[in-house]
PDB file of C-alpha atoms in Angstrom:
ATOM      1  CA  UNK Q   1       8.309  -3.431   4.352  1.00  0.00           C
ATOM      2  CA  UNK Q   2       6.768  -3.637   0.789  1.00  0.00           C
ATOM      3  CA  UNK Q   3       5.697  -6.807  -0.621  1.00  0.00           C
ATOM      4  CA  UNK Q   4       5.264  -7.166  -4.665  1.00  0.00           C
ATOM      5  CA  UNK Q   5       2.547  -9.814  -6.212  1.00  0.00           C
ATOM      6  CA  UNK Q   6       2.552 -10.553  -9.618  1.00  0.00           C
ATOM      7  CA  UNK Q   7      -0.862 -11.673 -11.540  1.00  0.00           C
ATOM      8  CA  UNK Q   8      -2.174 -11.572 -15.180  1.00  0.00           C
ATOM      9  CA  UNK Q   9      -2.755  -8.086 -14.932  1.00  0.00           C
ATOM     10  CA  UNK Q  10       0.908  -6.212 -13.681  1.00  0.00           C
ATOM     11  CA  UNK Q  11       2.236  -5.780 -10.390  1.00  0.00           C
ATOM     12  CA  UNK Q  12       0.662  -4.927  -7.195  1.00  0.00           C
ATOM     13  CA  UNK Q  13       2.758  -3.542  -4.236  1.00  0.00           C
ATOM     14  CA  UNK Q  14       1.169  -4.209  -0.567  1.00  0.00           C
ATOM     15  CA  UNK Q  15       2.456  -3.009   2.501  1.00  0.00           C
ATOM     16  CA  UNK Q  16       1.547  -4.168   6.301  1.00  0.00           C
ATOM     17  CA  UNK Q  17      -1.948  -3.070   7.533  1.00  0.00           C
ATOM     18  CA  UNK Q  18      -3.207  -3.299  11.168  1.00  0.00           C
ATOM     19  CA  UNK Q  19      -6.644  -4.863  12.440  1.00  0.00           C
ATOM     20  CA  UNK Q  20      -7.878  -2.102  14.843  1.00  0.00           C
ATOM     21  CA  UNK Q  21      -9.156  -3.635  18.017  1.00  0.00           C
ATOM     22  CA  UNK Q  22     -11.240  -1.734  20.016  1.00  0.00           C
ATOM     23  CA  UNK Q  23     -10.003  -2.933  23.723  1.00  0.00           C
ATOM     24  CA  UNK Q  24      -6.412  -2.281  23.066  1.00  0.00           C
ATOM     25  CA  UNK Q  25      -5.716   0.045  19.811  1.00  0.00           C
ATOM     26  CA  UNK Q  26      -6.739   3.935  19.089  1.00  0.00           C
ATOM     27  CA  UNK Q  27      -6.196   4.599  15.703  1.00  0.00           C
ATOM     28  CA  UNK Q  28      -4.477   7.583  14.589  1.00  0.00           C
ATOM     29  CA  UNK Q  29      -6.169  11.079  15.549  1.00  0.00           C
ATOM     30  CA  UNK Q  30      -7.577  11.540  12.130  1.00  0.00           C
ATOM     31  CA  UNK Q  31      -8.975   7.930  11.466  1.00  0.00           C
ATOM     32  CA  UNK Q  32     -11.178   8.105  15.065  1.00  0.00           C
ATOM     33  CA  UNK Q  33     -13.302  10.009  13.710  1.00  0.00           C
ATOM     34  CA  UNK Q  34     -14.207   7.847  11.267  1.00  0.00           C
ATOM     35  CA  UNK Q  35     -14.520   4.574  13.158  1.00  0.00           C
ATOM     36  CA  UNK Q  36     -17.905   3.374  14.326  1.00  0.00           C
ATOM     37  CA  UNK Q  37     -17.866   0.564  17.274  1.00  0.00           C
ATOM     38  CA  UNK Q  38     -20.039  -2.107  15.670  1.00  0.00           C
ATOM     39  CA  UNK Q  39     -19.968  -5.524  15.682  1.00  0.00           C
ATOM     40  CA  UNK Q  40     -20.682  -6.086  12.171  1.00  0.00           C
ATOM     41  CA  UNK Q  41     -17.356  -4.532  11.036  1.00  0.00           C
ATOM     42  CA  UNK Q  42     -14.064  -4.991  11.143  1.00  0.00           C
ATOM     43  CA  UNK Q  43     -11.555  -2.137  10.695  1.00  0.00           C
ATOM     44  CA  UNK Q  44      -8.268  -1.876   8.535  1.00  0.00           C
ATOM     45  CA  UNK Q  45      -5.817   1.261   9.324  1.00  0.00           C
ATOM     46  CA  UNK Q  46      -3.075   0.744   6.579  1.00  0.00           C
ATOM     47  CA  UNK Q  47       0.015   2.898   5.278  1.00  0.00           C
ATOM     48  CA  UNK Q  48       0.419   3.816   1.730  1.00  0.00           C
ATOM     49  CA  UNK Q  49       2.833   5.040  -0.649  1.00  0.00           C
ATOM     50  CA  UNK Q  50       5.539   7.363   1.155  1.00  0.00           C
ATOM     51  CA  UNK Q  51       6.137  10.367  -0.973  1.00  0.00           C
ATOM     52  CA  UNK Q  52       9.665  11.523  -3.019  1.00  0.00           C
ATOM     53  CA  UNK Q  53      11.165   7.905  -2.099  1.00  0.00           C
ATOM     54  CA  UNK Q  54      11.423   5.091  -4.012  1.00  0.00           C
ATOM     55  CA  UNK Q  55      10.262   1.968  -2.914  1.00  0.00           C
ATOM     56  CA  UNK Q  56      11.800  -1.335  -2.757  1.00  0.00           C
ATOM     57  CA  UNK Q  57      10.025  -2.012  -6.652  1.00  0.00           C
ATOM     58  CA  UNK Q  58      12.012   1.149  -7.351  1.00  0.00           C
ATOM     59  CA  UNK Q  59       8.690   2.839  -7.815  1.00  0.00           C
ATOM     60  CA  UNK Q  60       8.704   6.696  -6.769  1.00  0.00           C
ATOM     61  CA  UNK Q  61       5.546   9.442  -6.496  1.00  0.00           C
ATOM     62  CA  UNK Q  62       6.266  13.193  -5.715  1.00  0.00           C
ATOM     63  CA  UNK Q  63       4.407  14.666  -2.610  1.00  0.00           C
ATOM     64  CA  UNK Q  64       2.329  16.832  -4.943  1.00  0.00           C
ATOM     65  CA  UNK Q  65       1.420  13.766  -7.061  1.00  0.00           C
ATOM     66  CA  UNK Q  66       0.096  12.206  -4.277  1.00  0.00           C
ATOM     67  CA  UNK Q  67      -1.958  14.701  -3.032  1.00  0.00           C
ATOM     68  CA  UNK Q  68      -3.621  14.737  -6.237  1.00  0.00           C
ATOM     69  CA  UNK Q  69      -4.255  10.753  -6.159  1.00  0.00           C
ATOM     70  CA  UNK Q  70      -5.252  10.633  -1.977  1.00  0.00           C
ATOM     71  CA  UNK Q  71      -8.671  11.744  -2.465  1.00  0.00           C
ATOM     72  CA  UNK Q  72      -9.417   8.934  -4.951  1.00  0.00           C
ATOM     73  CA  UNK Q  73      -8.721   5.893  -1.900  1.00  0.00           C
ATOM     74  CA  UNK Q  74     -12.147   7.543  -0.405  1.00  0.00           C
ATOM     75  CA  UNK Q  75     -15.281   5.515  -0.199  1.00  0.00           C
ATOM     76  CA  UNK Q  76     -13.441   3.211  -2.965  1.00  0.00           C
ATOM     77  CA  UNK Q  77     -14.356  -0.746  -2.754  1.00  0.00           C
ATOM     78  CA  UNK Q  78     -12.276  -2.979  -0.741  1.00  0.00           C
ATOM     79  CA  UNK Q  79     -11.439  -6.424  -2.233  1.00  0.00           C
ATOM     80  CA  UNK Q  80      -9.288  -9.354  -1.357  1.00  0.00           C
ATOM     81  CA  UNK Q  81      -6.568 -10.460  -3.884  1.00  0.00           C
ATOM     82  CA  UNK Q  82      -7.508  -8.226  -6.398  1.00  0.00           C
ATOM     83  CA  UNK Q  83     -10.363 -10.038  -7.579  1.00  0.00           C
ATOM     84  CA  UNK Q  84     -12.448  -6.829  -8.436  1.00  0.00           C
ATOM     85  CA  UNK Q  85     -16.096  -8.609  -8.341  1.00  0.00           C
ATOM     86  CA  UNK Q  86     -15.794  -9.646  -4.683  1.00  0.00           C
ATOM     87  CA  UNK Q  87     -15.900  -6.370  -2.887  1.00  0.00           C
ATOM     88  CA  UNK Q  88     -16.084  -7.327   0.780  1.00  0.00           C
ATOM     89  CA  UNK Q  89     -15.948  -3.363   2.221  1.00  0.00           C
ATOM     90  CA  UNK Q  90     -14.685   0.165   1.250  1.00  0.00           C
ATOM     91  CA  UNK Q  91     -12.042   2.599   2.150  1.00  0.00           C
ATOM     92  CA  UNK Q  92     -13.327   4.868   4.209  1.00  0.00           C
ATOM     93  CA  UNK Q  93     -11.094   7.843   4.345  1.00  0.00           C
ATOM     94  CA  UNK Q  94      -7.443   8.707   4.163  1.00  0.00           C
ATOM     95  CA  UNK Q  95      -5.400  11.218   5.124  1.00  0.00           C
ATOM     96  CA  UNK Q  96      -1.828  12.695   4.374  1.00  0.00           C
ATOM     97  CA  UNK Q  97       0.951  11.875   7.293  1.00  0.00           C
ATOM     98  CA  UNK Q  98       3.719  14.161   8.285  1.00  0.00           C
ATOM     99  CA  UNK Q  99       5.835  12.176  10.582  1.00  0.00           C
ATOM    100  CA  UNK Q 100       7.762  14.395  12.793  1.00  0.00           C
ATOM    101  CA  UNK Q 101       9.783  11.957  14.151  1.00  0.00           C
ATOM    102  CA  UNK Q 102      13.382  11.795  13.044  1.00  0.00           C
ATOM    103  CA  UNK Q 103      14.084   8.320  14.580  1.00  0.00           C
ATOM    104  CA  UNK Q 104      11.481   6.673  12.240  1.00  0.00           C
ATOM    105  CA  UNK Q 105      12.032   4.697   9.127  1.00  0.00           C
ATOM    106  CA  UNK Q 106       9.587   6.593   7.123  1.00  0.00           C
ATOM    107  CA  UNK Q 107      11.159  10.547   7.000  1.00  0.00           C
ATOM    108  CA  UNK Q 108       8.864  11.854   4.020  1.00  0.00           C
ATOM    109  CA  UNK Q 109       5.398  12.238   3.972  1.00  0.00           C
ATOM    110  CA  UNK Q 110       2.872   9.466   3.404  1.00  0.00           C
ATOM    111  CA  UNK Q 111      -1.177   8.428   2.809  1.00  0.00           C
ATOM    112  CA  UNK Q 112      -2.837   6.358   5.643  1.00  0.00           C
ATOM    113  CA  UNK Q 113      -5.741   4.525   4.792  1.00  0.00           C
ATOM    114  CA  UNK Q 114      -8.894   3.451   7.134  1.00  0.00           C
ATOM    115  CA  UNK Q 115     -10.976   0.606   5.576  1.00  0.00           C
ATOM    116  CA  UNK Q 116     -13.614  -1.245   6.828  1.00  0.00           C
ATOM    117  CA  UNK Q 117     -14.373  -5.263   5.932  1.00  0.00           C
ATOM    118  CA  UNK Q 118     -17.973  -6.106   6.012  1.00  0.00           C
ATOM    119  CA  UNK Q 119     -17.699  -8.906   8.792  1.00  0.00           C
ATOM    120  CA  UNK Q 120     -21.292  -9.602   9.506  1.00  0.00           C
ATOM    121  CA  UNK Q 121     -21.616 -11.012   5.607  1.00  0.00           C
ATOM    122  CA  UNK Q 122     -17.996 -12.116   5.239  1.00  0.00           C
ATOM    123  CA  UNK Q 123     -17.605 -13.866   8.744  1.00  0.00           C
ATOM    124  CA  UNK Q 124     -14.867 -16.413   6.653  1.00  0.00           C
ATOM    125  CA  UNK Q 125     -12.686 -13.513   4.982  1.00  0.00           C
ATOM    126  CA  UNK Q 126     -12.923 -11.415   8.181  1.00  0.00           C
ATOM    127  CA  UNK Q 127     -11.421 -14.345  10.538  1.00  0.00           C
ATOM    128  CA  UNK Q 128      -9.089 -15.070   7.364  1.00  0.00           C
ATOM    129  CA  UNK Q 129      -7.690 -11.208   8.058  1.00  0.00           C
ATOM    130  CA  UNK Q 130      -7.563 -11.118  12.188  1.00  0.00           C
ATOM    131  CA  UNK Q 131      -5.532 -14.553  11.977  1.00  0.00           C
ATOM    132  CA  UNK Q 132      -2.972 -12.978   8.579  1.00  0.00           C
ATOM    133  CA  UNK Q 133      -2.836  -9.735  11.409  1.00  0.00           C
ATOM    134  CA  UNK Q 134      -2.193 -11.768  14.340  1.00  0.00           C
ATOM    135  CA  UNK Q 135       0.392 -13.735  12.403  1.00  0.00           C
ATOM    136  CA  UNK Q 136       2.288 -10.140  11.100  1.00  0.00           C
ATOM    137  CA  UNK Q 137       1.321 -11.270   8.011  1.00  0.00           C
ATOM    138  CA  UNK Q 138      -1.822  -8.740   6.899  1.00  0.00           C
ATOM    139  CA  UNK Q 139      -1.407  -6.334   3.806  1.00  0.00           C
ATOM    140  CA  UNK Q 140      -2.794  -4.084   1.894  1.00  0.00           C
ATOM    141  CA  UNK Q 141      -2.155  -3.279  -1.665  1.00  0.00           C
ATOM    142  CA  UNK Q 142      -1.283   0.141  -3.532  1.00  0.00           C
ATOM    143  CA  UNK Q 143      -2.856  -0.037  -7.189  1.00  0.00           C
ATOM    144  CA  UNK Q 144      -1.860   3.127  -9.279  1.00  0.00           C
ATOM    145  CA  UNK Q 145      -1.907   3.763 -12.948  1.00  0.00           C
ATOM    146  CA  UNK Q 146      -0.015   6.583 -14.193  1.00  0.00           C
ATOM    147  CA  UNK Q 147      -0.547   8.838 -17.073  1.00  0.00           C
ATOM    148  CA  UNK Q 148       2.905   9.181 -18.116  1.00  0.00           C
ATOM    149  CA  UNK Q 149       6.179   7.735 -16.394  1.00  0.00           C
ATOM    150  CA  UNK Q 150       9.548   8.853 -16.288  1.00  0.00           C
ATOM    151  CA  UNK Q 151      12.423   7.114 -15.921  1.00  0.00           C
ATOM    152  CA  UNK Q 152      14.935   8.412 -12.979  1.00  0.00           C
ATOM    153  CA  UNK Q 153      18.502   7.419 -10.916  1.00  0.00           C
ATOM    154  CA  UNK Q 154      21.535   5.964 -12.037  1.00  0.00           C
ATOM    155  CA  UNK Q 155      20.008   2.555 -13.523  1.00  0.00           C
ATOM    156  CA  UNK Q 156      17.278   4.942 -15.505  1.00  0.00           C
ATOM    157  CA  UNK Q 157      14.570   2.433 -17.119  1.00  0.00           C
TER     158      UNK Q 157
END
């Protein structure tokens, strides 16, 4: 499921992210490595844009474009309703998914994200998150700006 939010400044599309919790959860194979068991954190595993299908905002990125863009998520500030001057963690890594299941909603590939929240000096916005995840109700939002777009599909622009 995508969500859209509208604010001053365009549209932001958010899809559901998971609170990874150490006595029940593993996080994907290529996110482990990345996590750190420490208090003071809490960790976000999240899934992106899926490539070469649009979107419920009828937004659409090629698998090559997005392999381009993935490396920019890394080590980039984490913030809570886009307000860019409260940064309250980072995105640690990401990582290109192949899903190889044919059962699954998602067929194409996608970006996964791993973030971590800064807990120990946002104890409000932290327990704000674990109750939005225990409720089904915790996103994450894709910002992208394009250098050029082109309009596609029977409804074109």
């Amino acid at each position: 499921m995508t969500i859209i939010t509208e604010s001053a400044s365009g549209l932001f599309l958010t899809v559901p992210a998971q609170v990874l919790d150490f006595s029940k959860d593993v996080a994907s194979s290529w996110a482990a490595q990345h996590v750190k068991d420490n208090s003071n954190y809490k960790w976000v595993l999240a899934r992106y844009v899926e490539a070469d299908n649009a979107n419920s905002n009828g937004q659409y990125w090629t698998y090559e474009d997005l392999k381009i863009a993935r490396p920019s998520i890394d080590y980039s500030p984490m913030n809570v309703d886009h307000h860019q001057k409260q940064i309250v963690g980072s995105w640690v890594a990401s990582e290109m998914m192949h899903p190889t299941d044919a059962s699954s909603a998602v067929l194409n590939p996608y970006i996964e994200t791993l973030g971590v929240l800064w807990k120990h000096y946002f104890p409000d916005i932290a327990q704000q998150v674990q109750d939005a995840y225990e409720l089904g109700k915790l996103f994450v939002s894709m910002e992208c700006v394009a250098q050029t777009v082109t309009c596609g599909g029977d409804q074109g622009c």
